[in-house]
Amino acid sequence: MRRFPWARAPDVRIRGVAIEDTFAEAFGMRAARVIITARDPRWAAEAAREMTGFATSVIACKVEAGIERELSGSETPDGRPGVSVLLFTMDADSLAKRLIERIGQTVLTCVTTACFDGLPNADDRMPVGRSLRVFGDGFQGSKVIGGERYWRIPVMEGEFLVQETFGRVKGVGGGNFLILGESDDAALDAAEGAVDAMRGMPGVVLPFPGGIVRSGSKVGAKRYAGMIATTNDAFAPTVRAVTASSLPDGVNAALEIVLDGVDAPSIAAAMRAGIDAACRPGVHSISAGNYGGKLGPYHFHLRQIMDGSAAA
Amino acid sequence: MSDAVTLTLRTTVSRRLEAESITPDAFGTLGETAIARLPLWDGPHTVPLGDVFDVRGGPSSRVRVAGDLAMVDALGAGMTTGELHVEGSVGRYVGTRMAGGQLRVTGDAAYGAGLEMSGGLLDIAGNAGDRLGAGRLAAARGMTGGEIIARGNAGAEIGATMRRGTVIVLGNAGPRAGTGMIAGNVIVFGSAGNDPGRFNKRGTIIVFGGVSVPPNYQYDCTYRPPHVAVTLVYLTSRRNLSLDGAAAAARFRRYSGDMAESGRGEILARSDEQ
């Protein structure tokens, strides 16, 4: 069939939900994977939840973090149950600082835990355990096991074990898609379904509460010069009449899913699973946030992702 | 170029021979004829390797040696790379000053296996003699890296004066294990003989069977050392050791010592308390 450049792109729908012909624009970040183990899954999860708290956006939290997945004893360096956590920052130096702060305050303090690097093949290493060891006030010791150095820091419960260095890789932050619902309930049901489908997928975390963002933002502000980010009024239904709205007729709520990943293919795979799960009755369409392609080097085109033909 | 070099003993060796020339490093660049010309030491005299061994293959850094080598010393001495597989028992000083590669012995190893080793893996399927992974007598420093596994029992003074690395004995160890240790690990899955860890500075001696802790060590607590769990996972997953499943969850009595030194060394003795 002959294609004309002025012809409109064909309508793409999944179970009746329109997939807009747009793309999510994402940025390069620095990523680390931390493996937290404990006597039982409860305490590994406690430490992981603390570690990933207040880590939704680098705008104010300095780091974005989330739980990647739970690990069985056969997947961890000490044979105990664990949790894999991914952390992301905008630059390399601050990632090391955030790891030292967060491991020191949320894992070192949590009973029965130990902390390991989850990126052993990364050449770029951060001296995390080497910095934390001084909490031992000279009573700490180290052990080299299989070529890796671990620090043993004496604590009131016994010993906290932390790997000397953690790997750092170039990751991708800000992958996203928007669920435009006919009602607030429909949008939330779809978003919850999307999150359930994406949770546990390798190499990806959803840093916002429950994996869902209701306060999507735009860069800068229309009225307040000092604001780095303000509400994404183009997708806020209550101001549809007084702003240049991007909401189609019949849409009464929009929710955003934000993804950070260790690489673009991981994000594309998770977006594919999430969007597919979100396409359900009550959802008008799926869109995505971008800045016209001028800011972020990673472009996740929704239609290409859904037909499996491209990743960023 | 061949897949491996195979040395087969031609006759029984009745006098001690020193075979420092048998290393994957040397064989990796030499052909069959050149390998056969390499010297073995019979006291002050040299003997061509080809007079003692039938040589097949080369160059290759994968070496297989077969025969009763109990009178052949220093196999793999100073090797830095490749694989040396010895089928049978070996004499003294196997893998001494070894810095890399893998050296496997299917039989027993006599005195001084892995002496002053600094890297690589020495895996002995049978028993090991005295001073496994130790230093030369009166040397200030013994083993400085790498791993030694003795799957049978081991003799006296294993890991003596070691600075770094790990010596693992799946059976029992003789007396004075870890004497003069500076740092590193000695792990004994059976029992350890008398007087372990004398003059130990910062080394770790882990004993899963019985151990009589010397009086110059002081009891700290009974707990689950997290680094022991990591070590066990490493040994089972990377070194194919099949270990007692309960070992990973075991508690250990921790003793600090030698108090005549800095007291920063430790003996971890598996406890029956759960």
mmCIF file of N, CA and C in Angstrom, chain B residues 51-97:
data_model
loop_
_atom_site.group_PDB
_atom_site.id
_atom_site.type_symbol
_atom_site.label_atom_id
_atom_site.label_comp_id
_atom_site.label_asym_id
_atom_site.label_seq_id
_atom_site.Cartn_x
_atom_site.Cartn_y
_atom_site.Cartn_z
ATOM 1 N N ASP B 51 63.726 -37.827 29.670
ATOM 2 C CA ASP B 51 64.255 -39.105 30.143
ATOM 3 C C ASP B 51 63.359 -39.733 31.199
ATOM 4 N N VAL B 52 62.580 -38.895 31.852
ATOM 5 C CA VAL B 52 61.745 -39.380 32.960
ATOM 6 C C VAL B 52 60.279 -39.507 32.535
ATOM 7 N N PHE B 53 59.844 -38.596 31.680
ATOM 8 C CA PHE B 53 58.437 -38.580 31.259
ATOM 9 C C PHE B 53 58.340 -38.790 29.748
ATOM 10 N N ASP B 54 57.294 -39.464 29.360
ATOM 11 C CA ASP B 54 56.903 -39.500 27.950
ATOM 12 C C ASP B 54 56.094 -38.234 27.689
ATOM 13 N N VAL B 55 56.534 -37.441 26.728
ATOM 14 C CA VAL B 55 55.905 -36.142 26.479
ATOM 15 C C VAL B 55 55.023 -36.221 25.242
ATOM 16 N N ARG B 56 53.794 -35.760 25.363
ATOM 17 C CA ARG B 56 52.881 -35.718 24.221
ATOM 18 C C ARG B 56 52.232 -34.340 24.161
ATOM 19 N N GLY B 57 52.275 -33.697 23.016
ATOM 20 C CA GLY B 57 51.562 -32.433 22.814
ATOM 21 C C GLY B 57 52.414 -31.215 23.107
ATOM 22 N N GLY B 58 51.811 -30.052 22.861
ATOM 23 C CA GLY B 58 52.463 -28.783 23.097
ATOM 24 C C GLY B 58 52.560 -27.972 21.826
ATOM 25 N N PRO B 59 52.640 -26.665 21.901
ATOM 26 C CA PRO B 59 52.555 -25.908 23.155
ATOM 27 C C PRO B 59 51.110 -25.810 23.647
ATOM 28 N N SER B 60 50.955 -25.843 24.938
ATOM 29 C CA SER B 60 49.638 -25.663 25.553
ATOM 30 C C SER B 60 49.828 -25.330 27.024
ATOM 31 N N SER B 61 48.975 -24.495 27.548
ATOM 32 C CA SER B 61 49.040 -24.170 28.975
ATOM 33 C C SER B 61 48.080 -25.036 29.785
ATOM 34 N N ARG B 62 47.585 -26.101 29.137
ATOM 35 C CA ARG B 62 46.835 -27.135 29.877
ATOM 36 C C ARG B 62 47.730 -28.359 29.942
ATOM 37 N N VAL B 63 48.089 -28.752 31.149
ATOM 38 C CA VAL B 63 49.085 -29.813 31.328
ATOM 39 C C VAL B 63 48.500 -30.922 32.191
ATOM 40 N N ARG B 64 48.731 -32.155 31.748
ATOM 41 C CA ARG B 64 48.270 -33.311 32.516
ATOM 42 C C ARG B 64 49.494 -34.167 32.809
ATOM 43 N N VAL B 65 49.671 -34.533 34.062
ATOM 44 C CA VAL B 65 50.813 -35.357 34.456
ATOM 45 C C VAL B 65 50.276 -36.618 35.120
ATOM 46 N N ALA B 66 50.752 -37.773 34.674
ATOM 47 C CA ALA B 66 50.224 -39.030 35.217
ATOM 48 C C ALA B 66 51.364 -39.911 35.708
ATOM 49 N N GLY B 67 51.091 -40.663 36.754
ATOM 50 C CA GLY B 67 52.080 -41.585 37.301
ATOM 51 C C GLY B 67 52.231 -41.411 38.800
ATOM 52 N N ASP B 68 53.041 -42.287 39.395
ATOM 53 C CA ASP B 68 53.293 -42.172 40.830
ATOM 54 C C ASP B 68 54.375 -41.120 41.046
ATOM 55 N N LEU B 69 53.960 -39.961 41.429
ATOM 56 C CA LEU B 69 54.860 -38.813 41.508
ATOM 57 C C LEU B 69 55.229 -38.466 42.946
ATOM 58 N N ALA B 70 55.079 -39.429 43.840
ATOM 59 C CA ALA B 70 55.321 -39.163 45.257
ATOM 60 C C ALA B 70 56.765 -38.722 45.523
ATOM 61 N N MET B 71 57.682 -39.076 44.620
ATOM 62 C CA MET B 71 59.081 -38.663 44.801
ATOM 63 C C MET B 71 59.429 -37.457 43.924
ATOM 64 N N VAL B 72 58.429 -36.889 43.284
ATOM 65 C CA VAL B 72 58.677 -35.722 42.427
ATOM 66 C C VAL B 72 58.201 -34.475 43.159
ATOM 67 N N ASP B 73 59.131 -33.560 43.413
ATOM 68 C CA ASP B 73 58.829 -32.352 44.192
ATOM 69 C C ASP B 73 58.635 -31.143 43.280
ATOM 70 N N ALA B 74 57.985 -30.132 43.856
ATOM 71 C CA ALA B 74 57.907 -28.790 43.261
ATOM 72 C C ALA B 74 57.183 -28.740 41.925
ATOM 73 N N LEU B 75 56.264 -29.665 41.699
ATOM 74 C CA LEU B 75 55.444 -29.575 40.483
ATOM 75 C C LEU B 75 54.651 -28.268 40.518
ATOM 76 N N GLY B 76 54.640 -27.568 39.403
ATOM 77 C CA GLY B 76 53.859 -26.326 39.325
ATOM 78 C C GLY B 76 54.410 -25.187 40.156
ATOM 79 N N ALA B 77 55.653 -25.296 40.579
ATOM 80 C CA ALA B 77 56.229 -24.220 41.403
ATOM 81 C C ALA B 77 56.266 -22.919 40.612
ATOM 82 N N GLY B 78 55.753 -21.879 41.195
ATOM 83 C CA GLY B 78 55.807 -20.560 40.578
ATOM 84 C C GLY B 78 54.887 -20.371 39.399
ATOM 85 N N MET B 79 53.972 -21.288 39.144
ATOM 86 C CA MET B 79 53.104 -21.131 37.976
ATOM 87 C C MET B 79 52.207 -19.902 38.155
ATOM 88 N N THR B 80 51.915 -19.260 37.050
ATOM 89 C CA THR B 80 51.121 -18.028 37.114
ATOM 90 C C THR B 80 49.829 -18.117 36.309
ATOM 91 N N THR B 81 49.725 -19.154 35.482
ATOM 92 C CA THR B 81 48.547 -19.228 34.612
ATOM 93 C C THR B 81 48.318 -20.669 34.184
ATOM 94 N N GLY B 82 47.211 -20.920 33.532
ATOM 95 C CA GLY B 82 46.945 -22.229 32.954
ATOM 96 C C GLY B 82 46.441 -23.244 33.963
ATOM 97 N N GLU B 83 46.422 -24.509 33.497
ATOM 98 C CA GLU B 83 45.918 -25.599 34.333
ATOM 99 C C GLU B 83 46.948 -26.710 34.383
ATOM 100 N N LEU B 84 47.200 -27.189 35.577
ATOM 101 C CA LEU B 84 48.084 -28.340 35.763
ATOM 102 C C LEU B 84 47.294 -29.393 36.513
ATOM 103 N N HIS B 85 47.079 -30.519 35.859
ATOM 104 C CA HIS B 85 46.275 -31.584 36.446
ATOM 105 C C HIS B 85 47.170 -32.781 36.696
ATOM 106 N N VAL B 86 47.326 -33.146 37.954
ATOM 107 C CA VAL B 86 48.213 -34.255 38.307
ATOM 108 C C VAL B 86 47.358 -35.446 38.721
ATOM 109 N N GLU B 87 47.510 -36.531 37.998
ATOM 110 C CA GLU B 87 46.752 -37.743 38.319
ATOM 111 C C GLU B 87 47.612 -38.632 39.192
ATOM 112 N N GLY B 88 47.322 -38.617 40.456
ATOM 113 C CA GLY B 88 48.100 -39.378 41.415
ATOM 114 C C GLY B 88 48.599 -38.478 42.526
ATOM 115 N N SER B 89 49.463 -39.069 43.357
ATOM 116 C CA SER B 89 49.997 -38.304 44.486
ATOM 117 C C SER B 89 51.276 -37.592 44.081
ATOM 118 N N VAL B 90 51.606 -36.537 44.789
ATOM 119 C CA VAL B 90 52.784 -35.746 44.458
ATOM 120 C C VAL B 90 53.697 -35.626 45.676
ATOM 121 N N GLY B 91 54.908 -35.201 45.416
ATOM 122 C CA GLY B 91 55.889 -35.033 46.476
ATOM 123 C C GLY B 91 55.729 -33.703 47.189
ATOM 124 N N ARG B 92 56.850 -33.179 47.658
ATOM 125 C CA ARG B 92 56.831 -31.947 48.455
ATOM 126 C C ARG B 92 56.687 -30.716 47.559
ATOM 127 N N TYR B 93 56.259 -29.660 48.189
ATOM 128 C CA TYR B 93 56.286 -28.311 47.586
ATOM 129 C C TYR B 93 55.479 -28.184 46.291
ATOM 130 N N VAL B 94 54.439 -28.966 46.121
ATOM 131 C CA VAL B 94 53.619 -28.787 44.925
ATOM 132 C C VAL B 94 52.989 -27.382 44.983
ATOM 133 N N GLY B 95 53.078 -26.674 43.873
ATOM 134 C CA GLY B 95 52.469 -25.333 43.813
ATOM 135 C C GLY B 95 53.141 -24.303 44.691
ATOM 136 N N THR B 96 54.369 -24.563 45.102
ATOM 137 C CA THR B 96 55.038 -23.553 45.932
ATOM 138 C C THR B 96 55.275 -22.272 45.121
ATOM 139 N N ARG B 97 55.078 -21.147 45.727
ATOM 140 C CA ARG B 97 55.196 -19.813 45.112
ATOM 141 C C ARG B 97 54.271 -19.644 43.902
#
